[in-house]
Amino acid sequence: EIVLTQSPGTLSLSPGERATLSCRASQSVSSSYLAWYQQKPGQAPRLLIYGASSRATGIPDRFSGSGSGTDFTLTISRLEPEDFAVYYCQQYGTSPGFTFGPGTKVDIK
Amino acid sequence: QLQLQESGPGLVKPSETLSLTCTVSGGSISGSSYYWGWIRQPPGKGLEWIGTIYYSGSTYYNPSLKSRVTISVDTSKNQFSLKLNSVTAADTAVYYCVQIWGNYYYYMDVWGKGTTVTVSS
């Protein structure tokens, strides 16, 4: 079973700053199978990035994804007030299927 | 625009069966590149994949829940359902139904709003 670890657990930043979120897998993951989601309080998660680096429909270009193998990164180039949320990475594998990382909370400094 | 809506009891007694239905609107559940799934999130915690179904009825379950989970599909009603038996307080969570793109890429691109299920006597 592939385990995803996200760091940091919490990232305290100011609007306008750059956010760099890490997702590390215990084994190599196909880039096609790596996605990122944003979740705000009381809301369902929203797909941001799929295939490690492709933005989902309607996602602003300040969000970007990169990485391969076991190390993946979500970057928010300039934080907007609406970007403060929890971010999850997700991978797909044949067994056991989908797994999520524990999440990184981006909060206002 | 595709929408998903979860429905079912918000309160289930311990040892009983949790039953939820997801109604798909604005699109067909029989699309060839799409799978359908259930995700849950205990209060204050992260996301857990429960299982996935294809419109043909093929199912894939999280091994940690496999012995208690059944996911089924009703294409005539454009719905899919979740049954989780022998529930305990640990099954208290927000349950989301999702559309999963499953062709080369695998990701959850449409989510229902979620429904809270509490397991308590």
Short mmCIF file of C-alpha atoms in Angstrom, two decimals:
data_model
loop_
_atom_site.label_atom_id
_atom_site.label_comp_id
_atom_site.label_asym_id
_atom_site.label_seq_id
_atom_site.Cartn_x
_atom_site.Cartn_y
_atom_site.Cartn_z
CA GLU A 1 0.00 0.00 0.00
CA ILE A 2 1.32 3.41 -0.97
CA VAL A 3 1.27 5.93 1.87
CA LEU A 4 1.20 9.66 1.12
CA THR A 5 2.83 12.11 3.51
CA GLN A 6 2.17 15.85 3.22
CA SER A 7 4.29 18.61 4.63
CA PRO A 8 4.12 20.91 6.34
CA GLY A 9 1.04 20.10 8.36
CA THR A 10 0.23 23.80 8.59
CA LEU A 11 1.58 26.65 6.52
CA SER A 12 1.06 30.16 7.85
CA LEU A 13 1.40 32.80 5.16
CA SER A 14 0.13 36.24 4.21
CA PRO A 15 -1.94 37.10 1.12
CA GLY A 16 0.34 37.68 -1.84
CA GLU A 17 2.96 35.23 -0.64
CA ARG A 18 3.99 32.04 -2.39
CA ALA A 19 2.87 28.69 -0.95
CA THR A 20 4.77 25.48 -1.59
CA LEU A 21 3.10 22.26 -0.45
CA SER A 22 4.79 18.86 -0.55
CA CYS A 23 3.35 15.39 -1.08
CA ARG A 24 5.70 12.44 -0.72
CA ALA A 25 4.79 8.85 -1.58
CA SER A 26 6.21 5.76 0.10
CA GLN A 27 6.67 4.18 -3.35
CA SER A 28 6.85 5.57 -6.84
CA VAL A 29 3.53 6.87 -8.18
CA SER A 30 2.63 7.36 -11.81
CA SER A 31 2.25 11.07 -12.46
CA SER A 32 -1.01 10.29 -14.25
CA TYR A 33 -2.42 9.07 -10.96
CA LEU A 34 -1.55 12.04 -8.73
CA ALA A 35 -4.13 14.74 -8.00
CA TRP A 36 -4.57 17.69 -5.64
CA TYR A 37 -7.75 18.96 -3.99
CA GLN A 38 -8.71 22.06 -2.03
CA GLN A 39 -11.22 21.92 0.81
CA LYS A 40 -12.73 24.86 2.61
CA PRO A 41 -14.61 24.51 5.92
CA GLY A 42 -18.05 23.00 5.48
CA GLN A 43 -17.51 22.32 1.80
CA ALA A 44 -16.71 19.31 -0.33
CA PRO A 45 -13.21 19.07 -1.74
CA ARG A 46 -12.59 20.61 -5.15
CA LEU A 47 -10.27 19.19 -7.78
CA LEU A 48 -7.35 21.52 -8.51
CA ILE A 49 -4.71 19.45 -10.30
CA TYR A 50 -4.74 16.05 -12.01
CA GLY A 51 -1.96 14.15 -13.69
CA ALA A 52 0.43 15.86 -11.27
CA SER A 53 0.53 19.08 -13.30
CA SER A 54 -2.70 19.63 -15.26
CA ARG A 55 -5.07 22.24 -13.93
CA ALA A 56 -8.72 21.27 -13.69
CA THR A 57 -11.33 23.31 -15.49
CA GLY A 58 -11.74 26.78 -14.05
CA ILE A 59 -8.71 26.63 -11.75
CA PRO A 60 -6.67 29.87 -11.78
CA ASP A 61 -3.17 29.71 -13.18
CA ARG A 62 -1.66 30.74 -9.84
CA PHE A 63 -2.08 27.05 -8.94
CA SER A 64 0.52 24.73 -10.39
CA GLY A 65 1.60 21.17 -9.79
CA SER A 66 4.88 19.45 -10.42
CA GLY A 67 6.91 16.41 -9.52
CA SER A 68 7.34 12.77 -10.35
CA GLY A 69 8.17 9.45 -8.77
CA THR A 70 7.78 9.91 -5.03
CA ASP A 71 7.92 13.71 -4.69
CA PHE A 72 5.17 16.04 -5.82
CA THR A 73 4.56 19.74 -5.17
CA LEU A 74 1.58 22.06 -5.30
CA THR A 75 2.53 25.72 -5.66
CA ILE A 76 0.27 28.71 -5.22
CA SER A 77 2.21 31.60 -6.73
CA ARG A 78 0.45 34.46 -4.94
CA LEU A 79 -2.04 33.65 -2.23
CA GLU A 80 -5.46 35.18 -2.57
CA PRO A 81 -7.81 35.43 0.46
CA GLU A 82 -9.93 32.60 -0.93
CA ASP A 83 -6.94 30.23 -1.10
CA PHE A 84 -6.70 29.72 2.65
CA ALA A 85 -7.92 26.16 3.01
CA VAL A 86 -6.79 22.56 3.44
CA TYR A 87 -5.08 20.87 0.52
CA TYR A 88 -4.98 17.11 -0.06
CA CYS A 89 -2.95 15.05 -2.47
CA GLN A 90 -4.39 11.79 -3.79
CA GLN A 91 -2.95 8.85 -5.65
CA TYR A 92 -4.48 5.93 -7.45
CA GLY A 93 -3.07 2.43 -7.42
CA THR A 94 -4.37 -1.02 -8.21
CA SER A 95 -4.38 -1.89 -4.54
CA PRO A 96 -5.95 -0.58 -2.53
CA GLY A 97 -7.32 1.95 -5.02
CA PHE A 98 -7.28 5.56 -3.98
CA THR A 99 -5.38 6.99 -1.04
CA PHE A 100 -5.19 10.54 0.23
CA GLY A 101 -2.51 12.38 2.10
CA PRO A 102 -3.34 13.78 5.56
CA GLY A 103 -3.62 17.32 4.23
CA THR A 104 -1.81 20.65 4.58
CA LYS A 105 -3.67 23.56 6.10
CA VAL A 106 -2.79 26.95 4.65
CA ASP A 107 -3.83 29.61 7.11
CA ILE A 108 -3.45 33.36 7.39
CA LYS A 109 -0.38 34.58 9.19
CA GLN B 1 -23.53 20.54 -15.54
CA LEU B 2 -23.23 17.28 -13.70
CA GLN B 3 -24.46 17.28 -10.12
CA LEU B 4 -24.41 14.63 -7.43
CA GLN B 5 -26.74 14.51 -4.44
CA GLU B 6 -26.39 12.18 -1.48
CA SER B 7 -29.45 11.07 0.44
CA GLY B 8 -30.14 8.79 3.37
CA PRO B 9 -30.58 8.70 7.14
CA GLY B 10 -28.44 11.05 9.17
CA LEU B 11 -28.53 8.84 12.24
CA VAL B 12 -27.77 5.12 12.37
CA LYS B 13 -27.65 2.89 15.44
CA PRO B 14 -24.52 0.90 16.27
CA SER B 15 -24.41 -2.57 14.66
CA GLU B 16 -26.99 -1.54 12.05
CA THR B 17 -26.51 -0.84 8.34
CA LEU B 18 -25.75 2.58 6.92
CA SER B 19 -27.47 3.09 3.56
CA LEU B 20 -26.91 6.05 1.25
CA THR B 21 -27.91 6.82 -2.32
CA CYS B 22 -26.29 9.19 -4.77
CA THR B 23 -28.47 10.65 -7.51
CA VAL B 24 -26.69 11.82 -10.64
CA SER B 25 -28.25 14.68 -12.59
CA GLY B 26 -27.12 16.59 -15.67
CA GLY B 27 -25.41 13.56 -17.15
CA SER B 28 -25.55 9.81 -17.54
CA ILE B 29 -24.12 7.35 -15.05
CA SER B 30 -23.31 5.10 -18.02
CA GLY B 31 -20.43 7.15 -19.43
CA SER B 32 -17.58 4.92 -20.54
CA SER B 33 -14.66 6.78 -18.92
CA TYR B 34 -16.34 7.47 -15.63
CA TYR B 35 -16.51 5.55 -12.43
CA TRP B 36 -18.55 6.45 -9.37
CA GLY B 37 -17.42 6.34 -5.78
CA TRP B 38 -17.87 7.06 -2.12
CA ILE B 39 -15.48 9.01 0.08
CA ARG B 40 -15.88 9.73 3.77
CA GLN B 41 -14.41 12.23 6.20
CA PRO B 42 -14.69 11.76 9.98
CA PRO B 43 -15.12 14.97 11.97
CA GLY B 44 -11.92 17.00 11.91
CA LYS B 45 -10.03 14.35 9.96
CA GLY B 46 -8.90 13.59 6.42
CA LEU B 47 -10.45 11.86 3.45
CA GLU B 48 -10.90 8.10 3.11
CA TRP B 49 -11.84 6.29 -0.09
CA ILE B 50 -14.57 3.71 0.54
CA GLY B 51 -15.10 2.19 -2.87
CA THR B 52 -15.79 2.62 -6.55
CA ILE B 53 -18.27 1.20 -9.06
CA TYR B 54 -18.50 1.20 -12.84
CA TYR B 55 -21.88 1.43 -14.54
CA SER B 56 -21.53 -2.23 -15.55
CA GLY B 57 -21.52 -3.15 -11.87
CA SER B 58 -17.80 -3.84 -11.38
CA THR B 59 -16.77 -2.81 -7.89
CA TYR B 60 -13.54 -1.96 -6.10
CA TYR B 61 -13.39 -1.56 -2.33
CA ASN B 62 -10.96 -0.24 0.24
CA PRO B 63 -9.50 -3.39 1.81
CA SER B 64 -9.95 -1.91 5.28
CA LEU B 65 -13.73 -1.74 4.73
CA LYS B 66 -14.26 -4.49 2.17
CA SER B 67 -15.88 -6.97 4.53
CA ARG B 68 -18.62 -4.48 5.43
CA VAL B 69 -19.21 -2.53 2.21
CA THR B 70 -21.49 -3.03 -0.76
CA ILE B 71 -21.78 -0.49 -3.58
CA SER B 72 -24.42 -0.97 -6.25
CA VAL B 73 -25.66 0.92 -9.30
CA ASP B 74 -29.10 1.46 -10.82
CA THR B 75 -28.62 2.85 -14.31
CA SER B 76 -32.38 3.17 -14.88
CA LYS B 77 -32.55 5.66 -12.02
CA ASN B 78 -29.11 7.20 -12.63
CA GLN B 79 -28.21 6.35 -9.06
CA PHE B 80 -25.60 4.42 -7.13
CA SER B 81 -25.75 3.35 -3.52
CA LEU B 82 -23.60 2.53 -0.51
CA LYS B 83 -24.32 0.01 2.23
CA LEU B 84 -22.00 -0.27 5.21
CA ASN B 85 -23.00 -2.86 7.74
CA SER B 86 -22.16 -3.41 11.41
CA VAL B 87 -21.46 0.28 11.93
CA THR B 88 -19.76 1.71 15.01
CA ALA B 89 -19.06 5.23 16.22
CA ALA B 90 -15.89 5.15 14.10
CA ASP B 91 -18.12 5.24 11.00
CA THR B 92 -19.47 8.66 11.96
CA ALA B 93 -18.45 10.94 9.11
CA VAL B 94 -19.47 13.15 6.22
CA TYR B 95 -20.04 10.84 3.27
CA TYR B 96 -19.44 12.17 -0.24
CA CYS B 97 -20.37 10.61 -3.54
CA VAL B 98 -18.03 11.40 -6.41
CA GLN B 99 -17.58 11.04 -10.13
CA ILE B 100 -14.22 9.56 -10.97
CA TRP B 101 -12.43 10.02 -14.27
CA GLY B 102 -10.78 6.67 -14.91
CA ASN B 103 -9.09 6.73 -18.28
CA TYR B 104 -5.29 7.24 -18.20
CA TYR B 105 -5.79 9.77 -15.43
CA TYR B 106 -7.59 8.87 -12.22
CA TYR B 107 -9.14 11.65 -10.19
CA MET B 108 -12.41 12.77 -8.61
CA ASP B 109 -13.71 15.68 -10.65
CA VAL B 110 -17.26 16.10 -9.35
CA TRP B 111 -18.26 15.85 -5.71
CA GLY B 112 -21.62 15.86 -4.00
CA LYS B 113 -22.08 18.31 -1.15
CA GLY B 114 -21.82 15.50 1.36
CA THR B 115 -24.16 14.12 3.96
CA THR B 116 -23.40 13.75 7.65
CA VAL B 117 -24.02 10.34 9.16
CA THR B 118 -23.83 9.91 12.91
CA VAL B 119 -23.66 6.47 14.49
CA SER B 120 -25.25 6.63 17.90
CA SER B 121 -27.87 4.85 19.94
#
